[in-house]
Short mmCIF file of C-alpha atoms in Angstrom, two decimals:
data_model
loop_
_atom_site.label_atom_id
_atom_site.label_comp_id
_atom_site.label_asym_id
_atom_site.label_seq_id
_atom_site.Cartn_x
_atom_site.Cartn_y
_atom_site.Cartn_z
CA UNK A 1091 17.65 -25.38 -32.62
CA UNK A 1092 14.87 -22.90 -32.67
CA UNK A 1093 11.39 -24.85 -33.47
CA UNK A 1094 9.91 -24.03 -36.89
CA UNK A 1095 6.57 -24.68 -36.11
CA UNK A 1096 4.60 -21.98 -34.64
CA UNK A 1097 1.29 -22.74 -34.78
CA UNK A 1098 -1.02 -24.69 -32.69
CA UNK A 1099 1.43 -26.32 -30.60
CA UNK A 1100 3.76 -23.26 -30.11
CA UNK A 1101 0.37 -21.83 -28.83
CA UNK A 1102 -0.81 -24.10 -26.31
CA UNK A 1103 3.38 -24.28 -25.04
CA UNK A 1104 3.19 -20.98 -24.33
CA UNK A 1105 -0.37 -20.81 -22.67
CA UNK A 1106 0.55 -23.94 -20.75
CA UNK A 1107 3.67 -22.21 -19.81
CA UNK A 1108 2.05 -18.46 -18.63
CA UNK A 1109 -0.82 -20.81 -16.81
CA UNK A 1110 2.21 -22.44 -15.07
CA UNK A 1111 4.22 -19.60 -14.10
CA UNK A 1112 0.91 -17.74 -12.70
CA UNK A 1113 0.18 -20.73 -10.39
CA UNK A 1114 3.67 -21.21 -9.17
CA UNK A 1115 3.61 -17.65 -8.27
CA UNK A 1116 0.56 -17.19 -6.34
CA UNK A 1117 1.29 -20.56 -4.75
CA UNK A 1118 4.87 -19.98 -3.74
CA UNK A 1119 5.67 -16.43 -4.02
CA UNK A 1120 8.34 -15.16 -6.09
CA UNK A 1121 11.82 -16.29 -3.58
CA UNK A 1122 10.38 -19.70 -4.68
CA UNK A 1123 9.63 -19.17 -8.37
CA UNK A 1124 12.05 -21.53 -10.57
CA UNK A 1125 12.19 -22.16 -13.96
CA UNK A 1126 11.92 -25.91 -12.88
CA UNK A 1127 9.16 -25.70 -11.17
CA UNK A 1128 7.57 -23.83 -13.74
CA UNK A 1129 8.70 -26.51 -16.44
CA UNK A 1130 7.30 -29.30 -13.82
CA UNK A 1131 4.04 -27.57 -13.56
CA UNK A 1132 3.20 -27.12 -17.58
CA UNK A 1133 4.93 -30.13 -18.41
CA UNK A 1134 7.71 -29.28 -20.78
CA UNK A 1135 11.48 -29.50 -20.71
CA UNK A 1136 13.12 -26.64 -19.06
CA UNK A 1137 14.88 -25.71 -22.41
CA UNK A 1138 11.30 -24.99 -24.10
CA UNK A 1139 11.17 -22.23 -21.78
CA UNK A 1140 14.66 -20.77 -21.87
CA UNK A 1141 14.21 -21.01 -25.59
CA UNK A 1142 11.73 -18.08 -25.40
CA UNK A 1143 12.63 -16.11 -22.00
CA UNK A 1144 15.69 -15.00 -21.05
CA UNK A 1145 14.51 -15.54 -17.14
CA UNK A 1146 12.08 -15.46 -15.12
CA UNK A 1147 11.00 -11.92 -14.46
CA UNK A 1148 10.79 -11.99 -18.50
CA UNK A 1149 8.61 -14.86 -18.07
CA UNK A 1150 6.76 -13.22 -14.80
CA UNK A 1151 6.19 -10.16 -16.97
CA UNK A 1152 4.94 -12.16 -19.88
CA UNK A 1153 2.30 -14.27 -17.37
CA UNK A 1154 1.53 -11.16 -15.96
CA UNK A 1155 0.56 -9.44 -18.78
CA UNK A 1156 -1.33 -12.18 -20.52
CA UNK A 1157 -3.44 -12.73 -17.64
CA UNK A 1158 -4.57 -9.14 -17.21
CA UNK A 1159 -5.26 -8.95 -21.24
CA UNK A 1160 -7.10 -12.11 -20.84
CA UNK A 1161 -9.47 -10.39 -17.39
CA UNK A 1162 -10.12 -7.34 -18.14
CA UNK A 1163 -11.47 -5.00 -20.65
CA UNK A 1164 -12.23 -1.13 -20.76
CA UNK A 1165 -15.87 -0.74 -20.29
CA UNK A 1166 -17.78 1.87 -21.82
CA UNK A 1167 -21.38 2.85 -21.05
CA UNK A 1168 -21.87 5.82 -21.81
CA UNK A 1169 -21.48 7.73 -18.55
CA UNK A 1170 -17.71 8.52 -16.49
CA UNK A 1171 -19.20 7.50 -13.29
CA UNK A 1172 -20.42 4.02 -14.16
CA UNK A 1173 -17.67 3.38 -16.29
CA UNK A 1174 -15.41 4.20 -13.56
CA UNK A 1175 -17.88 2.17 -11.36
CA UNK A 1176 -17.42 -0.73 -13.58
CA UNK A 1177 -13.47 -0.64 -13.74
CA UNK A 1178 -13.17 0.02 -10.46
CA UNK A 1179 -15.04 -3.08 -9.64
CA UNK A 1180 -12.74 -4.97 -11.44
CA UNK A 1181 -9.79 -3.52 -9.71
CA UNK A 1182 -11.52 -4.93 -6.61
CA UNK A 1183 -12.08 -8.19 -8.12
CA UNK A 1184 -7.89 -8.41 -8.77
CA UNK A 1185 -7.07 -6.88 -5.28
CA UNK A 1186 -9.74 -9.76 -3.83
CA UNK A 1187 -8.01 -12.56 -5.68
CA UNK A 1188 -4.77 -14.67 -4.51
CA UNK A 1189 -2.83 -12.99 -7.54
CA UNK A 1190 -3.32 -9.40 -6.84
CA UNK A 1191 -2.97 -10.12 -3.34
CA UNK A 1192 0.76 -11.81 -4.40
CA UNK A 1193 1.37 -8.82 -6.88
CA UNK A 1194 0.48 -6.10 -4.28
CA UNK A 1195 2.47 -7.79 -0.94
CA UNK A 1196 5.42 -8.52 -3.57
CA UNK A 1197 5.75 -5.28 -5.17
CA UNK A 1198 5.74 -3.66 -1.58
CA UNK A 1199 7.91 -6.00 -0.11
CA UNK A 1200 11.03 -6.22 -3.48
CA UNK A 1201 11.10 -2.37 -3.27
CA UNK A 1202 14.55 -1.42 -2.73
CA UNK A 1203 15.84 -5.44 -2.34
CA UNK A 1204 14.51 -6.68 -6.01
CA UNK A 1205 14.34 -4.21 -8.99
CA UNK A 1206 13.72 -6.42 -11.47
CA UNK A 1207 10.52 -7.88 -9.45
CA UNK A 1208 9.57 -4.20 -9.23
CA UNK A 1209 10.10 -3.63 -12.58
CA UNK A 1210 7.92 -6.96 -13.46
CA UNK A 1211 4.92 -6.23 -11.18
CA UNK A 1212 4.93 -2.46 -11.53
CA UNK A 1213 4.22 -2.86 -15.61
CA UNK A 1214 1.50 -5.13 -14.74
CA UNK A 1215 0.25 -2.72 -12.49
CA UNK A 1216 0.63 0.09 -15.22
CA UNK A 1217 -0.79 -2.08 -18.17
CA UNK A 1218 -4.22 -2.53 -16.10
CA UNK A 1219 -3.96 1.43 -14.94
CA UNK A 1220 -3.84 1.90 -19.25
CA UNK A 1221 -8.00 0.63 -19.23
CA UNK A 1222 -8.53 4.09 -17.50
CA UNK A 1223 -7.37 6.15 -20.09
CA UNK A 1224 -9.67 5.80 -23.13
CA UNK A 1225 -12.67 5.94 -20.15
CA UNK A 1226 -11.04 9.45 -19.15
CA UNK A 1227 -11.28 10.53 -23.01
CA UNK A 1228 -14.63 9.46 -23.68
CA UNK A 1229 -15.84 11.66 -20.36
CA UNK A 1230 -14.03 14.79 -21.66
CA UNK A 1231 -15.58 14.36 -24.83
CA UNK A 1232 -18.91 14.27 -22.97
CA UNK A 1233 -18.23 17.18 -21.26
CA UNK A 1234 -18.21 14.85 -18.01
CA UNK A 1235 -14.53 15.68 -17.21
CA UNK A 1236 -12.37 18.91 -17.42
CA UNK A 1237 -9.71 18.45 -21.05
CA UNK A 1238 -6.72 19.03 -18.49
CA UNK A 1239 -7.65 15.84 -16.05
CA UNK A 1240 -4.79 14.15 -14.91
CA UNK A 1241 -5.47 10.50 -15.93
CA UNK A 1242 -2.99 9.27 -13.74
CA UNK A 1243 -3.71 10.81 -10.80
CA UNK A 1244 -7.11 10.20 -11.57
CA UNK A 1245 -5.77 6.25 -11.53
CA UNK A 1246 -4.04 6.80 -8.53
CA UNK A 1247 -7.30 8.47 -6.47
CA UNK A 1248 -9.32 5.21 -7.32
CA UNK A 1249 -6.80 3.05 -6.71
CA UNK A 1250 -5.45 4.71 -3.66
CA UNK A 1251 -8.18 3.44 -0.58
CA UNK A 1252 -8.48 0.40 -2.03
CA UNK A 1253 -4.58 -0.80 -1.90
CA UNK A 1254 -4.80 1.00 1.44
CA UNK A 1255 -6.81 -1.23 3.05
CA UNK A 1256 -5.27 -4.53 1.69
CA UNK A 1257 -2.37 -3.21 2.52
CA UNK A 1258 -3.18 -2.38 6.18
CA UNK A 1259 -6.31 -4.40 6.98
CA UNK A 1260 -5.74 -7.11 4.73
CA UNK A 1261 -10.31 -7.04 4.63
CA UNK A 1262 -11.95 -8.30 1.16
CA UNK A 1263 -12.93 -5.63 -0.82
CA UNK A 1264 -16.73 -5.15 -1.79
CA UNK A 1265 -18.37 -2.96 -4.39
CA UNK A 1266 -19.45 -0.56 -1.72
CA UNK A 1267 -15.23 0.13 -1.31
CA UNK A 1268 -15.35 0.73 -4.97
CA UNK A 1269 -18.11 2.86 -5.19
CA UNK A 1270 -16.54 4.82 -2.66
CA UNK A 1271 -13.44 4.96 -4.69
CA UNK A 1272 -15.12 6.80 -7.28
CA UNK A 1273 -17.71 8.63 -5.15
CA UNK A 1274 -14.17 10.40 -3.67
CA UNK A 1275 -12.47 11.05 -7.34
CA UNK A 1276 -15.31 12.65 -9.14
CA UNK A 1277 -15.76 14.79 -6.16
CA UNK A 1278 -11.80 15.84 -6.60
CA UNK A 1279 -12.53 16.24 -9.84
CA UNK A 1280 -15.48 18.94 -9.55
CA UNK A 1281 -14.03 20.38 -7.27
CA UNK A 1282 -11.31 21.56 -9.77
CA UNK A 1283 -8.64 18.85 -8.56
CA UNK A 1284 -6.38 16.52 -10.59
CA UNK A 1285 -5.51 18.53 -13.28
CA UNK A 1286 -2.41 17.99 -14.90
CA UNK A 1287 0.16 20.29 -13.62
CA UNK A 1288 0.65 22.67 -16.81
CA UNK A 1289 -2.59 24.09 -16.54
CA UNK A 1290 -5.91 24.44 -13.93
CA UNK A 1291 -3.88 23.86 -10.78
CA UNK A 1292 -6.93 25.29 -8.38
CA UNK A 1293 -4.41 25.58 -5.20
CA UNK B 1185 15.25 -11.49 40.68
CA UNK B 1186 12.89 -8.63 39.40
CA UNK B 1187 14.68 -5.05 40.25
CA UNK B 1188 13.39 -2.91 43.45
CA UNK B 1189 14.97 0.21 41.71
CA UNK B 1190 12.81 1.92 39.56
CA UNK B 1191 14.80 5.02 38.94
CA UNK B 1192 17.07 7.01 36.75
CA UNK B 1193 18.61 3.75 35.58
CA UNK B 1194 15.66 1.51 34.88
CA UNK B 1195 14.27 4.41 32.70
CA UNK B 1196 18.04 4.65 30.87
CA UNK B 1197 17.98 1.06 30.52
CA UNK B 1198 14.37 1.08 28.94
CA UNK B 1199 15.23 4.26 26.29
CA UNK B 1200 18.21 2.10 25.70
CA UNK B 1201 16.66 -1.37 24.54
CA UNK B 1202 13.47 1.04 22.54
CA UNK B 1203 16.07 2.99 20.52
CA UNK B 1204 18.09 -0.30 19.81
CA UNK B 1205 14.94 -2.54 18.97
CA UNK B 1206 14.15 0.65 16.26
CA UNK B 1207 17.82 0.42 14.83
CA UNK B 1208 17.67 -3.42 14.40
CA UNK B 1209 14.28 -3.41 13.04
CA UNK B 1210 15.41 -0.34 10.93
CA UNK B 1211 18.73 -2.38 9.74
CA UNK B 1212 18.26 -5.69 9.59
CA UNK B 1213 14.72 -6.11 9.36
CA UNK B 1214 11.73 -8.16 11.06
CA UNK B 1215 13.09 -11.27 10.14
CA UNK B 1216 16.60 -10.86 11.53
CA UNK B 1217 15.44 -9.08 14.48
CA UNK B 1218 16.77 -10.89 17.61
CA UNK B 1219 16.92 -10.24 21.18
CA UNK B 1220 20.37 -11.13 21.09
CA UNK B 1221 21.16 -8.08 18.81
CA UNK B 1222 19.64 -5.69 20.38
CA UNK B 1223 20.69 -6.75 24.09
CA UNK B 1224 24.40 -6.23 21.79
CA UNK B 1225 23.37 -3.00 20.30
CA UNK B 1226 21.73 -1.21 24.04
CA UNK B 1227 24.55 -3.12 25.59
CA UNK B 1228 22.66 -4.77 28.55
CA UNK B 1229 22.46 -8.30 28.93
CA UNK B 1230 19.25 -10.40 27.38
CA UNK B 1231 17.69 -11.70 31.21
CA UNK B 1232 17.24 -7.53 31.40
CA UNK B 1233 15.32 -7.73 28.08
CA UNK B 1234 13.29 -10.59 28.74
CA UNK B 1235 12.59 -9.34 32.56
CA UNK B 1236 10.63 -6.47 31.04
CA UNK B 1237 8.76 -7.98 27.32
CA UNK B 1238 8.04 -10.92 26.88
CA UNK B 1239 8.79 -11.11 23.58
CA UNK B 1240 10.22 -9.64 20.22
CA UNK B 1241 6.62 -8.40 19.03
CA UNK B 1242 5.94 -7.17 22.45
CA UNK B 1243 9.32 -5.08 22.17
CA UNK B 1244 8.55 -4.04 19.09
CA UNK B 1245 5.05 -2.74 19.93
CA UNK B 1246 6.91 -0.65 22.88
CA UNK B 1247 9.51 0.52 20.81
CA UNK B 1248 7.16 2.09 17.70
CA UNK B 1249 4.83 3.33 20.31
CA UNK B 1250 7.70 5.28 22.26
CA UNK B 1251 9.58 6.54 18.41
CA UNK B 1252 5.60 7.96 17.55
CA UNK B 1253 4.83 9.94 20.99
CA UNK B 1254 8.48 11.32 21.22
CA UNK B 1255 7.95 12.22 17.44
CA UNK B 1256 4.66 13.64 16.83
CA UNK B 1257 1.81 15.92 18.24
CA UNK B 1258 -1.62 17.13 16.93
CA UNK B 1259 -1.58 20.18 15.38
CA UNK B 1260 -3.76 23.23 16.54
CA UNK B 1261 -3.76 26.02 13.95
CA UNK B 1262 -7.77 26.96 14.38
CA UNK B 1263 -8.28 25.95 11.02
CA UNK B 1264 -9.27 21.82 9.67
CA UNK B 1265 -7.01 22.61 6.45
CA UNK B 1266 -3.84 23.60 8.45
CA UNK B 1267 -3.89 21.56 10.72
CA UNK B 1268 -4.81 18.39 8.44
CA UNK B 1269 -2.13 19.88 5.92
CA UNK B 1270 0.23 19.63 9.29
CA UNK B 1271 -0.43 16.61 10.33
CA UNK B 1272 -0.42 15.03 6.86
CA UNK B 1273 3.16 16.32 6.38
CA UNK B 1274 4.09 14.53 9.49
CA UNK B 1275 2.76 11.24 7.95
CA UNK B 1276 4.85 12.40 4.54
CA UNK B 1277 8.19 12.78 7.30
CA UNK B 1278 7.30 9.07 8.38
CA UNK B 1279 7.12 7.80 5.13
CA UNK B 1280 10.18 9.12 3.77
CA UNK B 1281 11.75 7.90 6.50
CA UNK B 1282 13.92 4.29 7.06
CA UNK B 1283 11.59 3.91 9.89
CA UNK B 1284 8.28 4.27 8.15
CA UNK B 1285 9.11 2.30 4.55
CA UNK B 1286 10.24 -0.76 7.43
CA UNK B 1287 7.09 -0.67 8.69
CA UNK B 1288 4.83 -0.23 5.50
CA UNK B 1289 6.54 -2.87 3.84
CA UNK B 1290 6.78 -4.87 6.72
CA UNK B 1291 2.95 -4.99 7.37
CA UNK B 1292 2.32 -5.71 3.70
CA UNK B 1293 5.01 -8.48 3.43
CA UNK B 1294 3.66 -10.07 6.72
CA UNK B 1295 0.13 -10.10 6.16
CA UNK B 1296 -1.40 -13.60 6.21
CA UNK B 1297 2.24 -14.71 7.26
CA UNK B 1298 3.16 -13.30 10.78
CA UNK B 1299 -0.56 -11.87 12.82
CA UNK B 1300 1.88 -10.99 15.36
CA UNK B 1301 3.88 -8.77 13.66
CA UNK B 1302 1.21 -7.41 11.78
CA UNK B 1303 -0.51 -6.37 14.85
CA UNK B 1304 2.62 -4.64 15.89
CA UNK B 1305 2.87 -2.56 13.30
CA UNK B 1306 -1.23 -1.72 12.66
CA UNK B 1307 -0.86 -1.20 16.80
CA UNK B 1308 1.56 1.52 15.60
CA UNK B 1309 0.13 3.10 12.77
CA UNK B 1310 -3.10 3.10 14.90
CA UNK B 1311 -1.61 5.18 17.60
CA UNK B 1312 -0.38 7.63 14.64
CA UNK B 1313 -4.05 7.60 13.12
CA UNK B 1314 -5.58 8.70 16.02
CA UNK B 1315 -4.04 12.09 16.25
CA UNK B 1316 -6.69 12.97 13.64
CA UNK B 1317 -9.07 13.01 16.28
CA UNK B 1318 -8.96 15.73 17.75
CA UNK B 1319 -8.49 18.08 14.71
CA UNK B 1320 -11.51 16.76 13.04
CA UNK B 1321 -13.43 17.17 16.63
CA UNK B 1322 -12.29 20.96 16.42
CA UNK B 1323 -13.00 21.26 12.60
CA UNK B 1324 -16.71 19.83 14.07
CA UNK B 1325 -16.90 22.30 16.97
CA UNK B 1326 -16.13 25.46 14.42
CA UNK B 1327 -18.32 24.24 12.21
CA UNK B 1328 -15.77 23.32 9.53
CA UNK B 1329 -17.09 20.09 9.03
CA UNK B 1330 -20.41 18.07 9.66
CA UNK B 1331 -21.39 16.34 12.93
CA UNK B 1332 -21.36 13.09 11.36
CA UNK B 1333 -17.92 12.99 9.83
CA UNK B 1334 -16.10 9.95 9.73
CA UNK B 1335 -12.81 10.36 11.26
CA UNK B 1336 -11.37 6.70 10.17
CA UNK B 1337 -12.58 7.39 6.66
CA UNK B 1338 -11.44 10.88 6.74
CA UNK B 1339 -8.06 9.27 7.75
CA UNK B 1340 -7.98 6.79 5.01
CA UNK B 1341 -8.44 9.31 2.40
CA UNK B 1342 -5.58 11.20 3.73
CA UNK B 1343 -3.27 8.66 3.79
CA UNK B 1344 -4.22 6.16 1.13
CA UNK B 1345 -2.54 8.34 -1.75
CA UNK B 1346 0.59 8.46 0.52
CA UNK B 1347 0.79 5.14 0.93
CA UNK B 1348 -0.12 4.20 -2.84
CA UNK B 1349 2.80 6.06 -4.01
CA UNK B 1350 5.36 5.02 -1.32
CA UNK B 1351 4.25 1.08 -2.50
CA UNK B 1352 3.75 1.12 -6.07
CA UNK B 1353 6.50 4.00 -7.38
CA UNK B 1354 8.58 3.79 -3.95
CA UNK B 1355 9.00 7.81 -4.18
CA UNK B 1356 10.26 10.37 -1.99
CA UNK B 1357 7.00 12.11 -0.97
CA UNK B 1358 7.08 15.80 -0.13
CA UNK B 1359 4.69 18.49 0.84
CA UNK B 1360 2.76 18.52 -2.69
CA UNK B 1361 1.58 15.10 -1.75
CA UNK B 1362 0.46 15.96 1.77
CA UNK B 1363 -1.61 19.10 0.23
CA UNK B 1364 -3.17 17.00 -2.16
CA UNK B 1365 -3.95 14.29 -0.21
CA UNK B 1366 -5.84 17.14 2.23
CA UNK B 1367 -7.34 18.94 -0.71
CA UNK B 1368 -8.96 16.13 -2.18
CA UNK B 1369 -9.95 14.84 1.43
CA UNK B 1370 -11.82 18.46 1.82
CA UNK B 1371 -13.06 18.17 -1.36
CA UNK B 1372 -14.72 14.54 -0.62
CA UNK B 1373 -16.23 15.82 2.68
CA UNK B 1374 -17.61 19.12 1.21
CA UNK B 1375 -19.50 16.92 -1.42
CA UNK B 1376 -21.30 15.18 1.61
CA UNK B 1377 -18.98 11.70 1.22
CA UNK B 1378 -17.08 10.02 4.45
CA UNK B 1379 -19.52 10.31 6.50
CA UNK B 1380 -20.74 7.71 9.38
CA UNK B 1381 -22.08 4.84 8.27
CA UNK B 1382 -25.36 5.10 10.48
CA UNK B 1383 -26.07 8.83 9.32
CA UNK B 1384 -25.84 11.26 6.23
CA UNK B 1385 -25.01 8.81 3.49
CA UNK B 1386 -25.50 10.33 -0.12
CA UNK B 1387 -25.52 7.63 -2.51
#
């Protein structure tokens, strides 16, 4: 019974579908999320969406992923600390929206109760830590950045303060948080920190 | 009705109900903790619970404050690194253990949900946070660090990788992370960053 067609309409089905899934999540939080309400909210039969997911952290995943691909891109200008500036920014702008505030509280909250919710929010969380990566290569080729620096720990430095305080404030973030961010990791990073751990460790 | 004795018993009575409200809250969680439970667990009746909090956040509040003096102390090695490489550890213990993931995921699940038990829990990890006082006053006094350093800031950066990890990957930290967390800390405030607001900023 699998459609034929997978063109214009298969497109907009799926969008309409990702859209759908996004809302009810944010809106409802993920105890709530149903495939029927899902369904309701795009406006297609149930079936149309068990036709291409197998359930709904599939279809979280999915909406998760398309969303992020959709935000964000790597930017480059031509110097590791506004680049860095610029992504971090962006980070902000996710942590500051109802989404990343869902993704964040859920993540935290399904660890050790929902694996598969984990699982679902952690590779969104890892596909939007990715954009750092080609910004860390174009730096060492600069000369900006050491060859051995850790690109995920540098991730994890930026990152760090700024799910801190949404985690324990729960404030809006600002550019001045970001900045900060950044400010913090190139400063671990001249000072011979965040190396990867076969080679430079300073301690 | 209030008790005239204020004795040996009272004080048993009071460790009792504290170490029981931790065990529920450990256990069951903030959503299943009741009165009833832990009146069952100290084994007194509830009218002795409710003569002395008035409620389950207000009990709660007690109880984390009590578990974090009996627990913890400022270090005083005569050095800033030591003793922030001490008392980070102590924040790695806590977040390893049942007690501390409760709490961190508790305060991320409740935010914009429960302001009550939010506050109990920022109340706690407050109390915690300002053991950092001290050092960084000594680290001032020796000359370790500048006049103008930020001790919330300074905190943040200590514990925002700790908590980053324990949220997102759900690890076991150990002391790798604590030295870290202080090395790129020292790092930040030898490049003139967390600094007070009103003085010394360098951006």
């Amino acid at each position: 019974m699998r459609g034929i067609r997978t063109g214009g309409r298969s497109a907009r089905v799926r969008a309409a579908v990702l859209a759908a899934t996004i809302e009810e999540f944010v809106g409802s939080g993920y105890v709530e999320l149903s495939i029927e309400g899902i369904a309701a909210r795009a406006g297609v039969n149930k079936t149309t969406i068990y036709r291409r997911w197998a359930d709904r952290e599939a279809l979280l995943v999915d909406a998760l992923s398309d969303w992020s691909d959709s935000t964000v891109s790597a930017p480059d200008t031509g110097s590791i600390e506004h680049d860095l500036v610029a992504l971090t920014d962006s980070v902000v702008d996710l942590l500051n929206s109802d989404l990343g505030r869902a993704v964040v509280g859920t993540v935290a909250a399904a660890r050790d109760r929902n694996p598969e919710l984990v699982d679902a929010t952690m590779r969104f969380l890892a596909a939007r830590g990715e954009l750092v990566t080609p910004l860390v290569l174009r730096g060492i080729a600069r000369g900006e950045l050491p060859v051995d620096t850790d690109v995920a720990a540098l991730l994890a430095t930026l990152r760090a303060p700024l799910y801190y305080r949404i985690i324990t404030t729960g404030e809006q973030l600002d550019e001045t948080h970001a900045g900060e961010s950044v400010a913090v990791a190139l400063a671990a990073v001249r000072a011979g920190l965040l190396r990867t751990p076969d080679a430079g460790q300073s301690t």
